[in-house]
XYZ file of N, CA and C in Angstrom:
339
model
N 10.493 11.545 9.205
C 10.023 10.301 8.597
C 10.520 9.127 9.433
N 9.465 7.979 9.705
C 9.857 6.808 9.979
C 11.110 5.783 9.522
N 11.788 5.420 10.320
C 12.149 4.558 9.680
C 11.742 3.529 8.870
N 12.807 2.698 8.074
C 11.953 1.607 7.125
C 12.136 0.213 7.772
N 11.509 -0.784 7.871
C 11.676 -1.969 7.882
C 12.402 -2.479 6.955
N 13.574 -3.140 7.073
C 14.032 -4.111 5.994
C 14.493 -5.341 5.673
N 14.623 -6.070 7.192
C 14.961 -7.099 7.197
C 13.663 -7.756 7.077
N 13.613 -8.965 6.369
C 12.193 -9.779 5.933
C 12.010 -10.652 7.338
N 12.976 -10.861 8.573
C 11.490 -11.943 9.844
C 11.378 -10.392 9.913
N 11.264 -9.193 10.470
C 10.543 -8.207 10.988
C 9.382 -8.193 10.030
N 8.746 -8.685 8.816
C 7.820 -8.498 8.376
C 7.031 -9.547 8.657
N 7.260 -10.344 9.786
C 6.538 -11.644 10.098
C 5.312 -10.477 10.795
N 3.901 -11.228 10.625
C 3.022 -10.699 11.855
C 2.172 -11.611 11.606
N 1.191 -11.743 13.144
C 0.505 -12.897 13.216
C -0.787 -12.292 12.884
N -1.694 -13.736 12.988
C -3.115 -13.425 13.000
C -3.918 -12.620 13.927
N -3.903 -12.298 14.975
C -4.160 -11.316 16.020
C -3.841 -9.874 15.721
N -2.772 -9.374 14.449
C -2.837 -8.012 14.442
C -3.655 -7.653 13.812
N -4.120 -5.848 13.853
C -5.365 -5.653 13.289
C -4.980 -4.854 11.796
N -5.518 -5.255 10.784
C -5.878 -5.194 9.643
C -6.881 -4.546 8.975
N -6.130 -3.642 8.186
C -7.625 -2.691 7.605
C -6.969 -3.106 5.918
N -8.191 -3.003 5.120
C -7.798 -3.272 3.756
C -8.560 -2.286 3.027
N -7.990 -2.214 2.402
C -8.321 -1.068 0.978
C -8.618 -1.595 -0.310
N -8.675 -1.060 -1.722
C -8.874 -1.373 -3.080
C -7.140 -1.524 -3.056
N -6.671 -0.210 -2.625
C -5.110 -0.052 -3.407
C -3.962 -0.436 -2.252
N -4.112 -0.873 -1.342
C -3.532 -1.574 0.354
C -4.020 -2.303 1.117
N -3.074 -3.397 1.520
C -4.033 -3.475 3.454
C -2.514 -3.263 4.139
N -3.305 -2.685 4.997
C -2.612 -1.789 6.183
C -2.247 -3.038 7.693
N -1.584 -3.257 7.858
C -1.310 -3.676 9.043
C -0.548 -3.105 10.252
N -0.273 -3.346 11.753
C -0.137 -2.537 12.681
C 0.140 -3.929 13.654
N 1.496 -3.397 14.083
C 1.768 -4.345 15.131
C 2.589 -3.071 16.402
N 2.235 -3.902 17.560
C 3.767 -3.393 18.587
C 4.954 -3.142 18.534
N 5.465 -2.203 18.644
C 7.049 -2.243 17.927
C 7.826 -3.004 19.450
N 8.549 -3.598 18.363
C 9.760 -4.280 19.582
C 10.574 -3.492 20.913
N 10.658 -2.263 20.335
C 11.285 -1.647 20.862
C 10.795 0.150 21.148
N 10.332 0.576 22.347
C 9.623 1.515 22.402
C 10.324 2.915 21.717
N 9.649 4.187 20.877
C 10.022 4.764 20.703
C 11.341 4.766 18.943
N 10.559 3.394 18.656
C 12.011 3.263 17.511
C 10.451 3.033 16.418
N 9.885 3.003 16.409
C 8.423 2.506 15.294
C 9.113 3.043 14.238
N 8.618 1.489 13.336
C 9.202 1.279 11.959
C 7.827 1.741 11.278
N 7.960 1.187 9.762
C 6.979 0.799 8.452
C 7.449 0.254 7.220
N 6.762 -1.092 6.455
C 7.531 -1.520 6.154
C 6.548 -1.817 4.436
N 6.908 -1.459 3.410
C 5.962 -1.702 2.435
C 6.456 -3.439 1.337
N 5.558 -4.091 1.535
C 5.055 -5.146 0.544
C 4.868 -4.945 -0.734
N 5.340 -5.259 -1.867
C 4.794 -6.050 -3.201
C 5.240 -7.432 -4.073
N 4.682 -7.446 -4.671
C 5.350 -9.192 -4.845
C 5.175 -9.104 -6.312
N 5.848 -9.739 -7.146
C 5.906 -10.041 -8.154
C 4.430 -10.189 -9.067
N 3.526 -11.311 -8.317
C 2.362 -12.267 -8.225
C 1.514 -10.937 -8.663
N 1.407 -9.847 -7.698
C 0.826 -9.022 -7.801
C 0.821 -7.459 -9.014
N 2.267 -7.251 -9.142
C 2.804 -6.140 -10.151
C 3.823 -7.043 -10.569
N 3.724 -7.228 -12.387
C 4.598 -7.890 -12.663
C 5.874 -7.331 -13.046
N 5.997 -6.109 -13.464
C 6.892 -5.649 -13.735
C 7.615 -4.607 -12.579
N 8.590 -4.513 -12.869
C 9.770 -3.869 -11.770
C 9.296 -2.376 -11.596
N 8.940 -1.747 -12.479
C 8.942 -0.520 -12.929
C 7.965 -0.163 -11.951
N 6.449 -1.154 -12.505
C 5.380 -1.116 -11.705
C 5.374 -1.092 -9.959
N 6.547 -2.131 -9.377
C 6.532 -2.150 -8.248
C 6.891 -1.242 -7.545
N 7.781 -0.305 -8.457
C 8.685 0.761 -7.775
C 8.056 1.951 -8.025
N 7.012 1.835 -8.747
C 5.786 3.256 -8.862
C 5.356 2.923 -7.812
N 4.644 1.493 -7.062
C 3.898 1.761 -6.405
C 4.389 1.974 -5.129
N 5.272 1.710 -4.858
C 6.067 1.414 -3.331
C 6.035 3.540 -3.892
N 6.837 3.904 -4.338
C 6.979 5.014 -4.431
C 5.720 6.028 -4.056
N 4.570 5.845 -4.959
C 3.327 6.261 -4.396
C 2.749 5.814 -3.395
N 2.623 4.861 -2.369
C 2.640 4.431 -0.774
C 3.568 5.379 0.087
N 5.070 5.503 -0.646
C 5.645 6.667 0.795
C 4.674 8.161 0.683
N 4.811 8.389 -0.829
C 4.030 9.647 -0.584
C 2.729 9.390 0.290
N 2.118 8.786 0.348
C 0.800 8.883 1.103
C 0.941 8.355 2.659
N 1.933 7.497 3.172
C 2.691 7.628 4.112
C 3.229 8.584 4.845
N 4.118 9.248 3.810
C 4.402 10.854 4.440
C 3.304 12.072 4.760
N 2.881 12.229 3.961
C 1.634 12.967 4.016
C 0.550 12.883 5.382
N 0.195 11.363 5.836
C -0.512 11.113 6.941
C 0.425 10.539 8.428
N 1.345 11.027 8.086
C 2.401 9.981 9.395
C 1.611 10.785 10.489
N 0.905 11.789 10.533
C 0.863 12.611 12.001
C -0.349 11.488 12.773
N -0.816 10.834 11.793
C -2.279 10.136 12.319
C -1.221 8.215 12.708
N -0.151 8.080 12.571
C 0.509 6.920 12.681
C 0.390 7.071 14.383
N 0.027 6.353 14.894
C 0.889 5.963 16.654
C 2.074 5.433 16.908
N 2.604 6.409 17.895
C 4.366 6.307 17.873
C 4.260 4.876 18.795
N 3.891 4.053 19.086
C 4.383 3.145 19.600
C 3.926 1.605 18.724
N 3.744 1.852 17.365
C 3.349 0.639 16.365
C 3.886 0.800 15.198
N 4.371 -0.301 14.577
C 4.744 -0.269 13.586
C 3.878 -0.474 12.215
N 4.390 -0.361 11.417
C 2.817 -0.536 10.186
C 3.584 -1.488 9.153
N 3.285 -2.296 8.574
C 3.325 -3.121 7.456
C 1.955 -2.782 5.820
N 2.551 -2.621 4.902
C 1.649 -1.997 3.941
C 1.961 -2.708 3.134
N 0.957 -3.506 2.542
C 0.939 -4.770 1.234
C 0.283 -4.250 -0.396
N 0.993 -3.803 -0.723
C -0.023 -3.309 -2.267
C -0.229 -4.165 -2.760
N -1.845 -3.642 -3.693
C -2.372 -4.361 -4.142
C -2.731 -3.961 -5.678
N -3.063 -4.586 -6.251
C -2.574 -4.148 -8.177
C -3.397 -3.096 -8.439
N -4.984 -2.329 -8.003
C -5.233 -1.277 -8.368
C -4.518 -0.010 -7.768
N -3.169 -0.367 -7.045
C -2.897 0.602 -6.922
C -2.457 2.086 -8.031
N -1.947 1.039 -8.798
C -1.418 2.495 -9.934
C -2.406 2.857 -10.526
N -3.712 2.668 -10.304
C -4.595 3.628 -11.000
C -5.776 4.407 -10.089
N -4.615 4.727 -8.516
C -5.669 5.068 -7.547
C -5.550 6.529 -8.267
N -6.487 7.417 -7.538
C -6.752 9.016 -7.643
C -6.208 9.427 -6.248
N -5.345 10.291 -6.410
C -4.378 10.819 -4.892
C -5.772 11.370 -4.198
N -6.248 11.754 -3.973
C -7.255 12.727 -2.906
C -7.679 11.261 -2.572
N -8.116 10.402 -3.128
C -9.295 8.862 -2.295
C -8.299 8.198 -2.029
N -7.033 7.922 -2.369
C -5.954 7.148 -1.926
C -5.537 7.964 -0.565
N -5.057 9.604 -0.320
C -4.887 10.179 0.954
C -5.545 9.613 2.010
N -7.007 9.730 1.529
C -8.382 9.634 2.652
C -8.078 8.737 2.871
N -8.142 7.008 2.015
C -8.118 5.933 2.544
C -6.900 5.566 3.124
N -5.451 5.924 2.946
C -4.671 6.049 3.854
C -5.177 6.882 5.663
N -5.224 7.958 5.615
C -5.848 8.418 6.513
C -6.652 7.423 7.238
N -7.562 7.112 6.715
C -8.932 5.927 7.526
C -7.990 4.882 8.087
N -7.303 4.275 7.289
C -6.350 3.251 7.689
C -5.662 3.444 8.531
N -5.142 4.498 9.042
C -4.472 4.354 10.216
C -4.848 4.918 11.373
N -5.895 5.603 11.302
C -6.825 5.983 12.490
C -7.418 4.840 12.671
N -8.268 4.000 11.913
C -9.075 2.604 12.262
C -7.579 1.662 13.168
N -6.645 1.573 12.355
C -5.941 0.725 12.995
C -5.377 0.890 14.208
N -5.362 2.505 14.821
C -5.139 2.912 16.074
C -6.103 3.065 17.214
N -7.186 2.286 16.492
C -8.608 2.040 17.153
C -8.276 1.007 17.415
N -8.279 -0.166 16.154
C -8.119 -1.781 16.694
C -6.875 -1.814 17.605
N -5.558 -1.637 17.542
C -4.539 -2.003 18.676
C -4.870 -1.438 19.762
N -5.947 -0.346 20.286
C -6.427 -0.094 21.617
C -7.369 -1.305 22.146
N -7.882 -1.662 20.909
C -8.914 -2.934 21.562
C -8.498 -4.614 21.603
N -7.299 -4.465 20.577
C -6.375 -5.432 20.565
C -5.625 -5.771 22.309
């Protein structure tokens, strides 16, 4: 498993990285600072899941689907993952896939990036 991101400037990223969005994520993908160390770093905000409980289901259900697809991650980018409130009522098999899509698309855009 990847390491985690945890310090909040490493979750800075600009407008130029490439971005895939989902119902239950958007996926982001930057250069890692440092070759061979690629992080990932998951987002939720209050605004979005109001309760604690909620945030920590969902961050929780993001690693699983994280873990599950890391083989499709590129070792030289890091990923940033922002949930979004339908997450707790995704269905695991369309949440896998769209994980999956998400990070193959995004290892498309940083080649063309």
């Amino acid at each position: 498993m990847r390491p985690i991101i945890k310090k909040h400037k490493d979750f800075e990223l600009s407008e130029d990285d490439p971005t895939y969005r989902t119902e239950f994520f958007v996926a982001r993908a930057r250069k890692t600072k440092w070759p061979g160390d690629a992080k990932y770093g998951i987002k939720v905000t209050k605004k979005t899941l109001k309760r604690s409980v909620d945030r920590n289901h969902g961050k929780r259900m993001l690693r699983v689907w994280i873990r599950a697809n890391e083989k499709h991650m590129s070792p030289d980018m890091d990923y940033i993952f922002i949930i979004r409130a339908g997450v707790l009522d995704a269905d695991f098999e369309l949440a896998q896939s769209l994980m999956r899509t998400a990070l193959k698309k995004l290892k498309v855009l940083s080649v063309e990036c």
